[in-house]
Coordinates of C-alpha atoms in Angstrom, one line a residue:
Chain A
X1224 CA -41.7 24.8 -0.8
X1225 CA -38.1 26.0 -1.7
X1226 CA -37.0 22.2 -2.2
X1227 CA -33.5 22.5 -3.4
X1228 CA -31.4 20.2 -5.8
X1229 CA -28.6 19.1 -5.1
X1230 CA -27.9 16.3 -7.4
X1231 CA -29.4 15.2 -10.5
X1232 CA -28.9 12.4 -12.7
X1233 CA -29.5 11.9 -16.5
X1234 CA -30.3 8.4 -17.7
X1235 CA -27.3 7.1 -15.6
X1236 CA -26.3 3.7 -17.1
X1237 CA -23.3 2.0 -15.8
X1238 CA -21.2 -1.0 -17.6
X1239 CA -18.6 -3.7 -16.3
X1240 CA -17.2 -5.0 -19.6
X1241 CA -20.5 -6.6 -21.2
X1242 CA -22.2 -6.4 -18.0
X1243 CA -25.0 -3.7 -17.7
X1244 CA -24.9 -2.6 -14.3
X1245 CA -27.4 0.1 -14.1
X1246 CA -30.0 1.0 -16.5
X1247 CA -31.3 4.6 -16.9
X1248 CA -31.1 6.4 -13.7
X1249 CA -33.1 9.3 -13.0
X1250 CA -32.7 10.9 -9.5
X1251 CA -33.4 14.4 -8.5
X1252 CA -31.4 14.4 -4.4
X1253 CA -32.1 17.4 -2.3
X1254 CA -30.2 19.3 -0.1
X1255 CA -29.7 18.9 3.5
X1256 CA -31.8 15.8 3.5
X1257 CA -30.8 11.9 4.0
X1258 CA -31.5 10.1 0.7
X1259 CA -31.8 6.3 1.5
X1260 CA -31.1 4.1 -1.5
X1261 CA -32.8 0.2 -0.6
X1262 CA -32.2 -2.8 -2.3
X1263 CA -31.4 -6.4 -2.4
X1264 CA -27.4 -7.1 -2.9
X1265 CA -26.4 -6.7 -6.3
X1266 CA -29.3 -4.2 -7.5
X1267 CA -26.9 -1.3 -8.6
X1268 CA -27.2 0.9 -5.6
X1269 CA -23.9 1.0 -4.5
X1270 CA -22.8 1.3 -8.1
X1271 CA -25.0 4.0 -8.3
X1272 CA -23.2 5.5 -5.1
X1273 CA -20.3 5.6 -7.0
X1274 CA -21.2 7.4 -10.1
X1275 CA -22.0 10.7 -7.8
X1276 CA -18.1 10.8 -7.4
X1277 CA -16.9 8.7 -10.0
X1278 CA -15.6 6.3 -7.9
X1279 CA -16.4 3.6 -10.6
X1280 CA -13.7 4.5 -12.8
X1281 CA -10.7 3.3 -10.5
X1282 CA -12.1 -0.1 -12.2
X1283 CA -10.5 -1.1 -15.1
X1284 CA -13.1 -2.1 -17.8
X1285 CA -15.9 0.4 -16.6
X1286 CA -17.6 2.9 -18.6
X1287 CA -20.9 5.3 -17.5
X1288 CA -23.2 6.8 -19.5
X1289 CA -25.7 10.0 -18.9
X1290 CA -24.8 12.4 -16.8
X1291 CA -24.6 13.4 -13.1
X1292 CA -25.1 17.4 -11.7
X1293 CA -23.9 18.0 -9.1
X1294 CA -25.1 21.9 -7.8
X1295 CA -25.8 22.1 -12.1
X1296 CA -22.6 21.2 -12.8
X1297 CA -21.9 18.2 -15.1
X1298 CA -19.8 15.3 -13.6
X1299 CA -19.2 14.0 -16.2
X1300 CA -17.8 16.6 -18.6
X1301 CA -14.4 16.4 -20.3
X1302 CA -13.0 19.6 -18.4
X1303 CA -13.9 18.7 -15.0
X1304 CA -11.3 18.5 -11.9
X1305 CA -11.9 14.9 -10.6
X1306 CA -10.0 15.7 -7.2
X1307 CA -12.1 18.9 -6.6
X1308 CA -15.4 17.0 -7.5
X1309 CA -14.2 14.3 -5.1
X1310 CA -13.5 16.7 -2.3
X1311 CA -16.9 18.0 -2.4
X1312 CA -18.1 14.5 -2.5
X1313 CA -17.0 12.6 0.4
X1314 CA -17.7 8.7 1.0
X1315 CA -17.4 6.8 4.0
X1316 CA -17.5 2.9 3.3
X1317 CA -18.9 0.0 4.3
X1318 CA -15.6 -1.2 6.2
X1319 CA -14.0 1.4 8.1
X1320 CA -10.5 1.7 6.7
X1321 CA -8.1 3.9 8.7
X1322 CA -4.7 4.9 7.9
X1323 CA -1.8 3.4 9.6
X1324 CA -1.8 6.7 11.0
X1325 CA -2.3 8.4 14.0
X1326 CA -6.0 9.4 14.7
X1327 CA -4.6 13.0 14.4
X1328 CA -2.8 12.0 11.3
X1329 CA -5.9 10.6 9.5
X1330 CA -8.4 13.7 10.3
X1331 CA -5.5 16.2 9.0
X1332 CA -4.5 13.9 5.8
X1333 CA -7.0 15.8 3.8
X1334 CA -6.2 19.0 4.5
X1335 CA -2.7 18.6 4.2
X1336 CA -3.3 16.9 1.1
X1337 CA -5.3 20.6 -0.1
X1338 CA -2.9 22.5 1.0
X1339 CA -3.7 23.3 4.8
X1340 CA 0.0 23.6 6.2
X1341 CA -0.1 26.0 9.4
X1342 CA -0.4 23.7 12.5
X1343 CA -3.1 25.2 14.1
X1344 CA -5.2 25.6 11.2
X1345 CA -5.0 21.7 11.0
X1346 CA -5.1 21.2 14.7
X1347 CA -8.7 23.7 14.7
X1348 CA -9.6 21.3 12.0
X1349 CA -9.0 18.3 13.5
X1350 CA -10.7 19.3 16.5
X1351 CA -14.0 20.7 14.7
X1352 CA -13.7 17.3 12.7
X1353 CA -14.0 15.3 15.6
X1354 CA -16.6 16.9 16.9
X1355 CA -18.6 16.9 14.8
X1356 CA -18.6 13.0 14.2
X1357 CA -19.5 13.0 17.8
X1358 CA -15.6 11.4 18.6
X1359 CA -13.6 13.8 20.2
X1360 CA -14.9 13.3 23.7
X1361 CA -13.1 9.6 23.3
X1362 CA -10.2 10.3 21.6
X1363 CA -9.2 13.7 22.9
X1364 CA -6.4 13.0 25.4
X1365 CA -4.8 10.0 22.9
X1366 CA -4.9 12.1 19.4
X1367 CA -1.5 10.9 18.7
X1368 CA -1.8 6.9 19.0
X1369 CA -2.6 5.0 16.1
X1370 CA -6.0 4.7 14.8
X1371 CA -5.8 1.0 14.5
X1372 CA -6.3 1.1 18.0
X1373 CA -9.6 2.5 18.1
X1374 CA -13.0 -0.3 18.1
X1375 CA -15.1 -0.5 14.5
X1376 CA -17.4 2.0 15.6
X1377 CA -14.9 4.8 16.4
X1378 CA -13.2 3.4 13.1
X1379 CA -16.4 4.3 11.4
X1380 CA -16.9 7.4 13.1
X1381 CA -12.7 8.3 12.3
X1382 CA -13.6 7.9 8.9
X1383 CA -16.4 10.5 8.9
X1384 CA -14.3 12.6 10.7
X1385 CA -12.0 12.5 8.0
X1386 CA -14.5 13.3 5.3
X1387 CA -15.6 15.9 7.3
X1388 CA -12.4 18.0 7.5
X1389 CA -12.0 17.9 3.8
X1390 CA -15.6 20.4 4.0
X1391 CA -17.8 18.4 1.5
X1392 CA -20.8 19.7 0.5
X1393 CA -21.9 15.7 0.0
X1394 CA -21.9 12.7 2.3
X1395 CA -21.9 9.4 0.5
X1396 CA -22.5 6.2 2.8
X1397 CA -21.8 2.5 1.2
X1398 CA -24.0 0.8 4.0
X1399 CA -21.6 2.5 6.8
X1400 CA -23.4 0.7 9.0
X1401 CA -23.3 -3.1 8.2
X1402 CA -19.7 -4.0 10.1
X1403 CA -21.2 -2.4 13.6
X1404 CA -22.6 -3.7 16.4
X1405 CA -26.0 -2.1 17.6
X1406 CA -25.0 0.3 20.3
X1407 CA -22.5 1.9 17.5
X1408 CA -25.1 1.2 14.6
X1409 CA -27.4 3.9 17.0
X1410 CA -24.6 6.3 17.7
X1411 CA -24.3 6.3 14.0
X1412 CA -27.6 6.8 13.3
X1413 CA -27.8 9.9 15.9
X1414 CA -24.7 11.6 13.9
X1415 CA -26.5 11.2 10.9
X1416 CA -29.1 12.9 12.2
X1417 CA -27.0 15.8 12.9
X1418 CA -25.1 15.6 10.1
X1419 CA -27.8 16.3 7.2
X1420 CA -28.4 20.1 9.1
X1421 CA -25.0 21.1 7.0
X1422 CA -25.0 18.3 4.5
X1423 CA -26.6 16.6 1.9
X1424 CA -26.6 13.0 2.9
X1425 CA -26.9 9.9 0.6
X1426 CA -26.9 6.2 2.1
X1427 CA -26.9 2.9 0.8
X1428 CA -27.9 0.2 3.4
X1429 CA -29.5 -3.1 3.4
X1430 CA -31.2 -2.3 6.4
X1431 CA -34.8 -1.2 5.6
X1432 CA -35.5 -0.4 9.2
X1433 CA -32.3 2.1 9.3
X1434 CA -33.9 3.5 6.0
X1435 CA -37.2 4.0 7.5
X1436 CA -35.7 5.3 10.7
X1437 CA -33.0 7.7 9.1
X1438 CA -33.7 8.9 6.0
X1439 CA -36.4 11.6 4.4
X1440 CA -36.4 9.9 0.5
X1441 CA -35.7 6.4 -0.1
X1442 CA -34.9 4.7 -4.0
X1443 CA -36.0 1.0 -4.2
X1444 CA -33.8 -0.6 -6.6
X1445 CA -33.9 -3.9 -8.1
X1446 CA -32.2 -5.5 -11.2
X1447 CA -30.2 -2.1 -11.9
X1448 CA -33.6 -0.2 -12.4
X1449 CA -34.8 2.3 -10.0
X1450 CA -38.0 0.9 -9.3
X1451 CA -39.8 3.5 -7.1
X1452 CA -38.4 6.9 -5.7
X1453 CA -40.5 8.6 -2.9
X1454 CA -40.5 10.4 0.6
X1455 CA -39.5 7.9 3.2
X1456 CA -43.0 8.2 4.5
X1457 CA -45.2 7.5 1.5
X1458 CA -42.6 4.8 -0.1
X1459 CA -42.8 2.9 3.2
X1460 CA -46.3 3.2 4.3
X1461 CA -48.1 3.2 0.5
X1462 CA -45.5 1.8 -1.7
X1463 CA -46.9 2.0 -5.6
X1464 CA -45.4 -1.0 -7.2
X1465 CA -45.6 -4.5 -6.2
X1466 CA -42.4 -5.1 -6.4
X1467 CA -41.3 -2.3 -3.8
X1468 CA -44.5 -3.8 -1.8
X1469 CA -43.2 -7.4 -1.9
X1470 CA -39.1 -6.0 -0.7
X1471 CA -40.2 -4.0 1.9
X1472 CA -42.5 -6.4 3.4
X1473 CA -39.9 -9.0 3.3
X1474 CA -41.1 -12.0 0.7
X1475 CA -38.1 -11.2 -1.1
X1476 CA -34.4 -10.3 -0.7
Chain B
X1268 CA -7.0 -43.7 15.8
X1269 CA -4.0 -45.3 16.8
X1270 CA -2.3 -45.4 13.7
X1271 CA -3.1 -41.5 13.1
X1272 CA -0.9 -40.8 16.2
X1273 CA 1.8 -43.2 15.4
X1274 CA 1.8 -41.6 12.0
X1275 CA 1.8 -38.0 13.3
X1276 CA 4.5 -38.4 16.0
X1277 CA 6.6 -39.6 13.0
X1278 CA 6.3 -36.7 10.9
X1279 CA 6.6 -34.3 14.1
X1280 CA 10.2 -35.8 14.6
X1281 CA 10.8 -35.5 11.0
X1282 CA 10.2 -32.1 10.6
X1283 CA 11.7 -31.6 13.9
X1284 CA 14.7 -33.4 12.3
X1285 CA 14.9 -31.1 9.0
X1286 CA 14.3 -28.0 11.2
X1287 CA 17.4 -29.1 13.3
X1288 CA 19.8 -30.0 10.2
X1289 CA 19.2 -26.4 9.5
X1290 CA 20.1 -25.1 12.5
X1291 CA 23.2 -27.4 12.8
X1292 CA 24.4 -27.1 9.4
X1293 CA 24.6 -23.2 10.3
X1294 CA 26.0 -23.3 13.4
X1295 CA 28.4 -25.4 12.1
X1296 CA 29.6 -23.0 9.3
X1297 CA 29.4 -19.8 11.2
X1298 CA 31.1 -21.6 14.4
X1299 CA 34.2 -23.0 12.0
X1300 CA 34.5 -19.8 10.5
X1301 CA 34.9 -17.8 13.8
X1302 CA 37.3 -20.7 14.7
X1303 CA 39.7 -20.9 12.1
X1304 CA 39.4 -17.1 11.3
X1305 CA 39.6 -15.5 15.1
X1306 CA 43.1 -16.3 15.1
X1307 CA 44.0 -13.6 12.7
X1308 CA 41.2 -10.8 13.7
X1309 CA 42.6 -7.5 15.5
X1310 CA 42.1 -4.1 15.5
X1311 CA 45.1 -4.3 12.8
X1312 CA 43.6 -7.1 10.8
X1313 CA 40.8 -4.1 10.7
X1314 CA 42.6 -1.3 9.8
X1315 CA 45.3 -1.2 8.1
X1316 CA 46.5 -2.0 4.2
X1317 CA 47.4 -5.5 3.4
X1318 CA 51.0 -5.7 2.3
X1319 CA 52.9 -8.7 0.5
X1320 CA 50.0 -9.7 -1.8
X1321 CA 48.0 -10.3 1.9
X1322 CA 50.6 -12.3 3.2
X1323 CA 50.8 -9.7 5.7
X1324 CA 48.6 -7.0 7.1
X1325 CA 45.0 -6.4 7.3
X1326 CA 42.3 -5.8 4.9
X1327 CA 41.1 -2.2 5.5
X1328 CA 41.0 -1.9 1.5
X1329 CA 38.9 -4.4 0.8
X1330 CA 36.8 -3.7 3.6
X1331 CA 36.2 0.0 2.4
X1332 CA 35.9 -1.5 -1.1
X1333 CA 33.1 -3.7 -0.2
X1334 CA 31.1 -1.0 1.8
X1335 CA 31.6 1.6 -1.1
X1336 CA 30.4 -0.9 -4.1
X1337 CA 27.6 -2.1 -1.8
X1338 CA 26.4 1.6 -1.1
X1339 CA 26.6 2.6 -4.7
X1340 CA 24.9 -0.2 -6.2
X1341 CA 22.3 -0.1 -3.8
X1342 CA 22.2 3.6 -4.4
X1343 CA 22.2 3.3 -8.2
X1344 CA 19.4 0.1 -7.9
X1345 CA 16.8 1.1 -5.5
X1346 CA 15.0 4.1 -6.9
X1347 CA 15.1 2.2 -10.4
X1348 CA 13.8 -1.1 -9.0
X1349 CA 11.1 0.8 -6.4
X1350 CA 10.4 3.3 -9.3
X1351 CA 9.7 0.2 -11.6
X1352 CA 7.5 -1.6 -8.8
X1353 CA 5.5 1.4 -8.2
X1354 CA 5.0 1.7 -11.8
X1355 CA 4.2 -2.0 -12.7
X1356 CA 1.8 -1.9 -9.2
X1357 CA 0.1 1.3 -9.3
X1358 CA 0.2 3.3 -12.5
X1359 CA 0.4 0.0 -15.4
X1360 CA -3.0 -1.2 -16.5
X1361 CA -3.2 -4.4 -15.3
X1362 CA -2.6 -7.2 -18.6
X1363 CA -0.9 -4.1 -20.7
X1364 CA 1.9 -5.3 -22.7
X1365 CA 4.3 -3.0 -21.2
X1366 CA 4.1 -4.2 -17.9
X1367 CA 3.9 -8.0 -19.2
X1368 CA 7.4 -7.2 -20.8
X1369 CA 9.0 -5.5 -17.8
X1370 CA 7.5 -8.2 -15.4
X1371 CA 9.1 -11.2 -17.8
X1372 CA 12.1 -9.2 -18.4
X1373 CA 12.5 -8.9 -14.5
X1374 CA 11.9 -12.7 -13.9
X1375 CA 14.7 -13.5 -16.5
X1376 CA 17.1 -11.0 -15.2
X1377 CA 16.7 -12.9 -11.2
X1378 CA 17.5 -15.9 -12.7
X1379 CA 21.0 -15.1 -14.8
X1380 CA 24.3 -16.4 -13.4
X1381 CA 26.2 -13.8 -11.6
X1382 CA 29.3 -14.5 -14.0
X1383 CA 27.4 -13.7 -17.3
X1384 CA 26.3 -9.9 -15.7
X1385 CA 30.4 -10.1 -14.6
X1386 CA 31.1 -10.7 -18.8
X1387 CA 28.5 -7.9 -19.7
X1388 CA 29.8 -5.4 -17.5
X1389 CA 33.2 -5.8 -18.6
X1390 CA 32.4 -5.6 -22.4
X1391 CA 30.2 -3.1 -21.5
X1392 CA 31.4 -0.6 -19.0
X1393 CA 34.6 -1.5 -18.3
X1394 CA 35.3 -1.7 -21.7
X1395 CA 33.2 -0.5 -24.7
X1396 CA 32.4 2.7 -22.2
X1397 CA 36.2 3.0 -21.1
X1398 CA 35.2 3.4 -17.1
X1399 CA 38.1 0.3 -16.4
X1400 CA 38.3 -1.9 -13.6
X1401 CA 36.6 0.7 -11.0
X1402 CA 33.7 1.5 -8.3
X1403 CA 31.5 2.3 -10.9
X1404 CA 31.3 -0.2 -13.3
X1405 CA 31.4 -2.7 -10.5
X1406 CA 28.6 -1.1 -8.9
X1407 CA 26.7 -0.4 -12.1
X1408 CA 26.7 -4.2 -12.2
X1409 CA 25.7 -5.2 -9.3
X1410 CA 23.2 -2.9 -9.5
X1411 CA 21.6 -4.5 -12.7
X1412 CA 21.8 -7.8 -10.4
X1413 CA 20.4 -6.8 -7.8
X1414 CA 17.6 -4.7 -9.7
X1415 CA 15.2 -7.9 -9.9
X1416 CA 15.5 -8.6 -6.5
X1417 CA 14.0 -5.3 -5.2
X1418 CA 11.6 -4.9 -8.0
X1419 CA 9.5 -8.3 -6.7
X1420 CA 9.9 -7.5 -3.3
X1421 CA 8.7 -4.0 -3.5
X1422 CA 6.3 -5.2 -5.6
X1423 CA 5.1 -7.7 -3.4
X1424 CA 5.0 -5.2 -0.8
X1425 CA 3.1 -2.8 -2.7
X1426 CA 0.5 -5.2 -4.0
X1427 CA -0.3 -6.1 0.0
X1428 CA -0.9 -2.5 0.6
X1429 CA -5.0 -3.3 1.2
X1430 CA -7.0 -1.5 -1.5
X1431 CA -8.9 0.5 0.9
X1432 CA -6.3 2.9 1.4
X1433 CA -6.5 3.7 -2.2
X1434 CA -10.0 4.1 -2.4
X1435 CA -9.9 6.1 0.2
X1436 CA -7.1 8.7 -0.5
X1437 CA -8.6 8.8 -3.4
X1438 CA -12.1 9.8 -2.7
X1439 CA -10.5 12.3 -0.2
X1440 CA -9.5 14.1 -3.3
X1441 CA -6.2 13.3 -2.9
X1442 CA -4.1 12.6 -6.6
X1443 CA -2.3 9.5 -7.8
X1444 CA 0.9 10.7 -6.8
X1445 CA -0.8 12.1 -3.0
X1446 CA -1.8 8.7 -2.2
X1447 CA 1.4 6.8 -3.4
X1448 CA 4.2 8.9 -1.8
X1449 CA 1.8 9.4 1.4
X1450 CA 0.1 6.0 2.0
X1451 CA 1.3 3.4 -0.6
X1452 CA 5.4 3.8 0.0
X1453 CA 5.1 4.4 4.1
X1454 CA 2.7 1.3 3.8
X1455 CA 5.6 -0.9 1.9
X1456 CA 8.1 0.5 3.4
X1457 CA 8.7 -2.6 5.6
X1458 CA 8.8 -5.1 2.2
X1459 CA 10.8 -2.8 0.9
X1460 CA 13.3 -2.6 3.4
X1461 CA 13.1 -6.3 3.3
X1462 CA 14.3 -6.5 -0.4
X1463 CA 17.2 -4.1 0.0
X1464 CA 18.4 -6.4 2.9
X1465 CA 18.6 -9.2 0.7
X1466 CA 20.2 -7.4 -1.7
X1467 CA 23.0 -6.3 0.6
X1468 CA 23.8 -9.8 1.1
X1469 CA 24.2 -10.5 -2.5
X1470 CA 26.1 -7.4 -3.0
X1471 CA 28.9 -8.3 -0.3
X1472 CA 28.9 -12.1 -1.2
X1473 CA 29.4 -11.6 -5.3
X1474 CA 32.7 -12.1 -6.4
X1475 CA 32.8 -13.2 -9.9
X1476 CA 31.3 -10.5 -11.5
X1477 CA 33.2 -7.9 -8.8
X1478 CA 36.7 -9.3 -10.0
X1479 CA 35.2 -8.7 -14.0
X1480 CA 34.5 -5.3 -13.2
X1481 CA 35.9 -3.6 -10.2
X1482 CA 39.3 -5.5 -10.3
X1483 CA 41.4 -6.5 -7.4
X1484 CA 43.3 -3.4 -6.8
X1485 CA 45.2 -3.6 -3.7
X1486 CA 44.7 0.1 -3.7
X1487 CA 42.7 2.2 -1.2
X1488 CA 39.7 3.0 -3.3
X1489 CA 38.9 7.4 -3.7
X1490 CA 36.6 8.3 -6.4
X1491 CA 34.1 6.2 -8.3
X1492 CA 36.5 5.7 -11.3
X1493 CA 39.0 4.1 -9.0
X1494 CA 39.6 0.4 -9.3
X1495 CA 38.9 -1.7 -5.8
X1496 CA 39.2 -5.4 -4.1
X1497 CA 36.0 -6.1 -2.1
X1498 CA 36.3 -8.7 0.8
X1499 CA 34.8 -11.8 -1.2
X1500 CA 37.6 -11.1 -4.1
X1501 CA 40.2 -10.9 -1.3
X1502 CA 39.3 -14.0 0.3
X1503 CA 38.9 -15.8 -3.4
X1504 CA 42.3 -14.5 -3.8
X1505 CA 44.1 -15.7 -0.9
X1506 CA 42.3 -18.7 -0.9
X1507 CA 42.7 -20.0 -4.7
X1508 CA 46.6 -18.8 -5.3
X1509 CA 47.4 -20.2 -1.7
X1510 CA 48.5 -17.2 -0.1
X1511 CA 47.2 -17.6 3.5
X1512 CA 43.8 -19.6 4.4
X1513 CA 44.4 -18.7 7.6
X1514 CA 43.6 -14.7 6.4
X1515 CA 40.9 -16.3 4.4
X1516 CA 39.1 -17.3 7.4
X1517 CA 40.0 -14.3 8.9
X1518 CA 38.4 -12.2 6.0
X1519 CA 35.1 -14.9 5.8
X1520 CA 35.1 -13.8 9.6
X1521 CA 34.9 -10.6 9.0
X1522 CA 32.3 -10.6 6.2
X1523 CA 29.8 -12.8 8.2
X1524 CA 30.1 -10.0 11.1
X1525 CA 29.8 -7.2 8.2
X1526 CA 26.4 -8.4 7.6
X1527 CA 25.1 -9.1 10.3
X1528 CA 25.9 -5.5 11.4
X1529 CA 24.3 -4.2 8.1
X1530 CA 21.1 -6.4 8.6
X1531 CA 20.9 -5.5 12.2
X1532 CA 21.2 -1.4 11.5
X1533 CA 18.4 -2.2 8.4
X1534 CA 16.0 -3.7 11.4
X1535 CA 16.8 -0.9 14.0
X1536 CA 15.9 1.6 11.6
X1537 CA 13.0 -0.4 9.9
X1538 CA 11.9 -0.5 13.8
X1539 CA 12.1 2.8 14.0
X1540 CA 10.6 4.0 10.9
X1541 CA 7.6 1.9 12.1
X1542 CA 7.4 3.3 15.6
X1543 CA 8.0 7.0 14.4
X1544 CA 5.0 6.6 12.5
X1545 CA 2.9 4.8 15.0
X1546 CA 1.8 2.1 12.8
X1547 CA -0.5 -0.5 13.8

C-alpha cells in the first residue's frame, strides 16, 4: 500500500509533578494524511501534541518518558537539536497569537530567525507563505500594517502562514479551530485540506464533526490512555470499544 | 434607594475633592516656583558660570553637571538592572534560590535612604577606591539607587509580555536568546522606558548622596574623574548658607523645566519606537 510513517511513538508517558498525564502511548502517524486526535477536555491529547515537539518541557516540573520518531529519528535523544526538531515541527494554537508585528514581519520572523537575510528571498517567502494559507488575496495591498489588525480567522490563518515559511515537514494543530466563527472554522477546514498534499497534518479538536469531516485517522483518548486508533471511516462508523461508542455518540463529554 | 444615592453623591464629591487637592497642591508648587524663580531666569542665568559663590551669574556648571551624572548613571544602571530583569523573568527557574535572593536583595535596596548610599559611596568610591569627589563615583552611586527602580519595572514589563509569544517563537525554532532580544525586549520596551523615566527624576532630584560623592565643585565638569555640582546641590547650597533664594527659585525653575523636557523627549521617542514598529 506504500503507507509511510512519519511519526512513531514508544510507550509515551508524560508527568506534571506527581501527576500522570499520559500513560503509554503508542501511535504510528502517516505521511501526508490529517491525523485527528478526539477527546473529552483534559484526556492528554493536547499533551500528547506537545511531546511530538517537546513543547512540554517549557513547563517547569515536567518529565516524558518513551520515545518519539520522528522520520526514525529519536526525539528524545540526548544529542538532538531542539530548534531544528522544532522547525520541522510546526504548531499553530488554539488562540491565534500574532506578533506585535507587521503581517509582513510575522511570516518573515522565521526565516530571519534561520538565517534567511536577502530581501527578496524573504519577500518570495512571505508571499509563497501567504498563499498557501489561502491569505494573501486579503492582505496583499496592506503587508506592512500590523497584524493585530487582522479578524481571528486571518489571525489563525497568519499563524499558519508563519509555520509555513519556516518549511516544516509537520503541522501540529491544538484545536485551531475552537476561537472561530463558522464561515472561518470552514475556510480553515478547506486549507487543511490542501495543506496535508505537502504535509503531514496532526489536529487536536473537540469537535467530532470537524474530525469526521477533515481528517483520514482519528485517536480517541480518554483518561490519558489512547483508547482506540483507527481510519476516520471505521472509528466513526464501527467504533470497537464502548467507550469510543458512548463519546462519539454523545452520552458522554 | 434613596439613601444609596445620597450616599453615592457623597463619595463622588469626595473623591472629586481628593482628586482636586492633587491638582491644586501641584499647581500650586509648580506656579510659585515659576513665580518667585522667573525673576532671575535668562539666557545668562543659562549659560554662563556662576561667580561669587552664586551670588552672581548663572548656573551652566551645575546644569551640565546634572545632565552628565544623570546620563552616566543611567548609562551605568540600565543594562545591569534590564540584564537582571531579563534574567530573574526569563532565564531563573521560577522558586530557585538565586532568583529569591536577587528579588529580596532588590526590594531592600528600593527601600534604603538616599543618604546611607551617599555614606557608602564615599567610603567606598570616593574613598577606599581613591576616584574623589567626581562624575564617576557620583554616578556609580546613583546608579546603585536607581538599580531597583528599573529592575521592578522592567520586570513588570517583561512578566506582562503574554506567554504566547514565547511559545510561539519558540516552536518556530527560534532559541532563548532569538525570542528575548526579538519579541520579549521590543514587547517591554514601553515598561521599560517607563522605569528609566522614573529614574531620571530621582537622578536630578538627589542631593544628599550627590554632595557625598560628586562634591560641589564650582568647576565646569571634563572627564569622568572630575568633581561637579548638580542643580539640586546648587540650590541646597544657596538656599541653606543664605546666599540668594531668589537664585534658588531660579535654579528649582530650572530643574522642573529640565524634566519635563527629559520626560517629554522619553515619550516622543517611546512614541516613536512604537509607531516604527507598528505595534498594535
Amino acid at each position: 500500500m506504500g503507507r509511510k510513517i512519519k511519526i512513531k511513538t514508544e510507550d509515551i508517558s508524560v508527568f506534571y509533578r506527581d501527576f500522570q498525564a499520559l500513560f503509554n502511548i503508542n501511535i504510528e502517524i502517516e505521511e501526508n494524511k490529517v491525523t485527528a486526535l478526539i477527546g473529552p477536555s483534559g484526556c492528554g491529547k493536547s499533551t500528547f501534541l506537545r511531546t511530538i515537539n517537546r513543547l512540554n518541557e517549557l513547563i517547569e516540573g515536567t518529565r516524558t518518558k518513551g520515545q518519539v520518531y520522528l522520520e526514525d529519528v529519536p526525539v528524545y535523544a540526548k544529542d538532538i537539536n531542539v530548534v531544528a526538531l522544532r522547525k520541522k515541527v510546526g504548531i499553530v494554537f488554539q488562540k491565534p497569537s500574532v506578533f506585535p508585528m507587521t503581517i509582513y514581519e510575522n511570516v518573515a520572523y522565521g526565516p530571519k530567525i534561520h538565517g534567511v537575510k536577502k530581501k527578496n528571498l524573504l519577500n518570495e517567502i512571505v508571499e509563497r507563505s501567504l498563499k498557501a494559507a489561502n491569505l494573501w488575496d486579503e492582505v496583499s495591498s496592506r503587508l506592512n500594517s500590523p497584524a493585530a489588525q487582522l479578524s481571528g480567522g486571518q489571525q489563525q490563518r497568519l499563524v499558519i502562514a508563519r509555520v509555513l515559511a519556516v518549511e516544516p515537514h509537520v503541522i501540529l494543530m491544538d484545536e485551531p479551530a475552537s476561537a472561530l466563527d463558522p464561515v472561518s472554522t470552514s475556510k480553515l477546514e478547506e486549507l487543511i485540506s490542501e495543506l496535508k498534499k505537502k504535509y503531514t497534518i496532526v489536529i487536536v479538536t473537540h469537535n467530532m464533526q470537524q474530525a469526521a469531516r477533515v481528517s483520514d485517522y482519528t485517536g480517541f483518548f480518554l483518561n490519558g490512555y489512547l483508547v482506540e486508533f483507527n481510519r476516520t471511516s471505521e472509528l466513526f462508523v464501527n467504533p470497537r470499544d464502548k467507550r469510543t461508542e458512548d463519546y462519539i455518540t454523545g452520552r458522554f463529554g | 434607594m434613596k439613601t444609596f444615592d445620597w450616599k453615592e453623591k457623597l463619595l463622588t464629591v469626595l473623591f472629586w475633592l481628593a482628586a482636586l487637592a492633587v491638582v491644586g497642591i501641584l499647581f500650586s508648587i509648580i506656579g510659585y516656583i515659576v513665580w518667585k524663580g522667573i525673576a532671575v531666569v535668562n539666557l545668562d542665568f543659562i549659560l554662563e558660570a556662576p561667580s561669587r559663590a552664586g551670588r552672581e551669574g548663572g548656573i551652566s556648571i551645575a546644569i551640565v553637571g546634572t545632565v552628565y551624572l544623570t546620563a552616566v548613571s543611567l548609562a551605568i544602571a540600565t543594562p545591569l538592572g534590564v540584564g537582571t530583569a531579563i534574567y530573574l523573568e526569563e532565564y531563573a527557574r521560577r522558586r530557585s534560590k538565586f532568583a529569591y535572593l536577587v528579588n529580596l536583595t532588590s526590594e531592600t535596596l528600593a527601600g534604603v535612604p538616599s543618604i546611607v548610599f551617599g555614606l557608602f559611596g564615599f567610603v567606598f568610591f570616593v574613598i577606599f577606591l581613591g576616584m574623589g569627589w567626581s562624575v564617576l563615583s557620583g554616578s556609580l552611586t546613583l546608579a546603585i539607587m536607581l538599580l531597583p527602580t528599573i529592575t521592578r519595572t522592567a520586570q513588570e514589563a517583561i512578566l506582562a509580555v503574554p506567554h504566547e509569544y514565547r511559545e510561539n517563537s519558540l516552536a518556530l525554532g527560534a532559541s532563548k536568546w532569538q525570542t528575548v532580544s526579538r519579541i520579549i525586549i521590543p514587547s517591554a520596551l514601553p515598561g521599560i522606558v517607563t522605569g528609566i523615566i522614573l529614574s531620571i527624576g530621582r537622578a536630578v532630584g538627589e542631593t544628599a548622596a550627590v554632595i557625598l560623592t560628586a562634591g560641589s565643585s564650582l568647576g565646569m565638569p571634563g572627564g569622568l574623574f572630575d568633581p561637579a555640582r548638580t542643580m539640586s546641590v546648587h540650590l541646597y547650597i544657596l538656599a541653606t548658607e543664605g546666599i540668594s533664594l531668589e537664585r534658588a527659585f531660579g535654579t528649582a525653575f530650572l530643574i522642573v523645566i529640565l524634566v519635563i523636557v527629559i520626560n517629554y523627549f522619553a515619550n516622543l521617542s517611546l512614541y516613536r519606537l512604537s509607531h516604527s514598529r507598528n505595534n498594535r
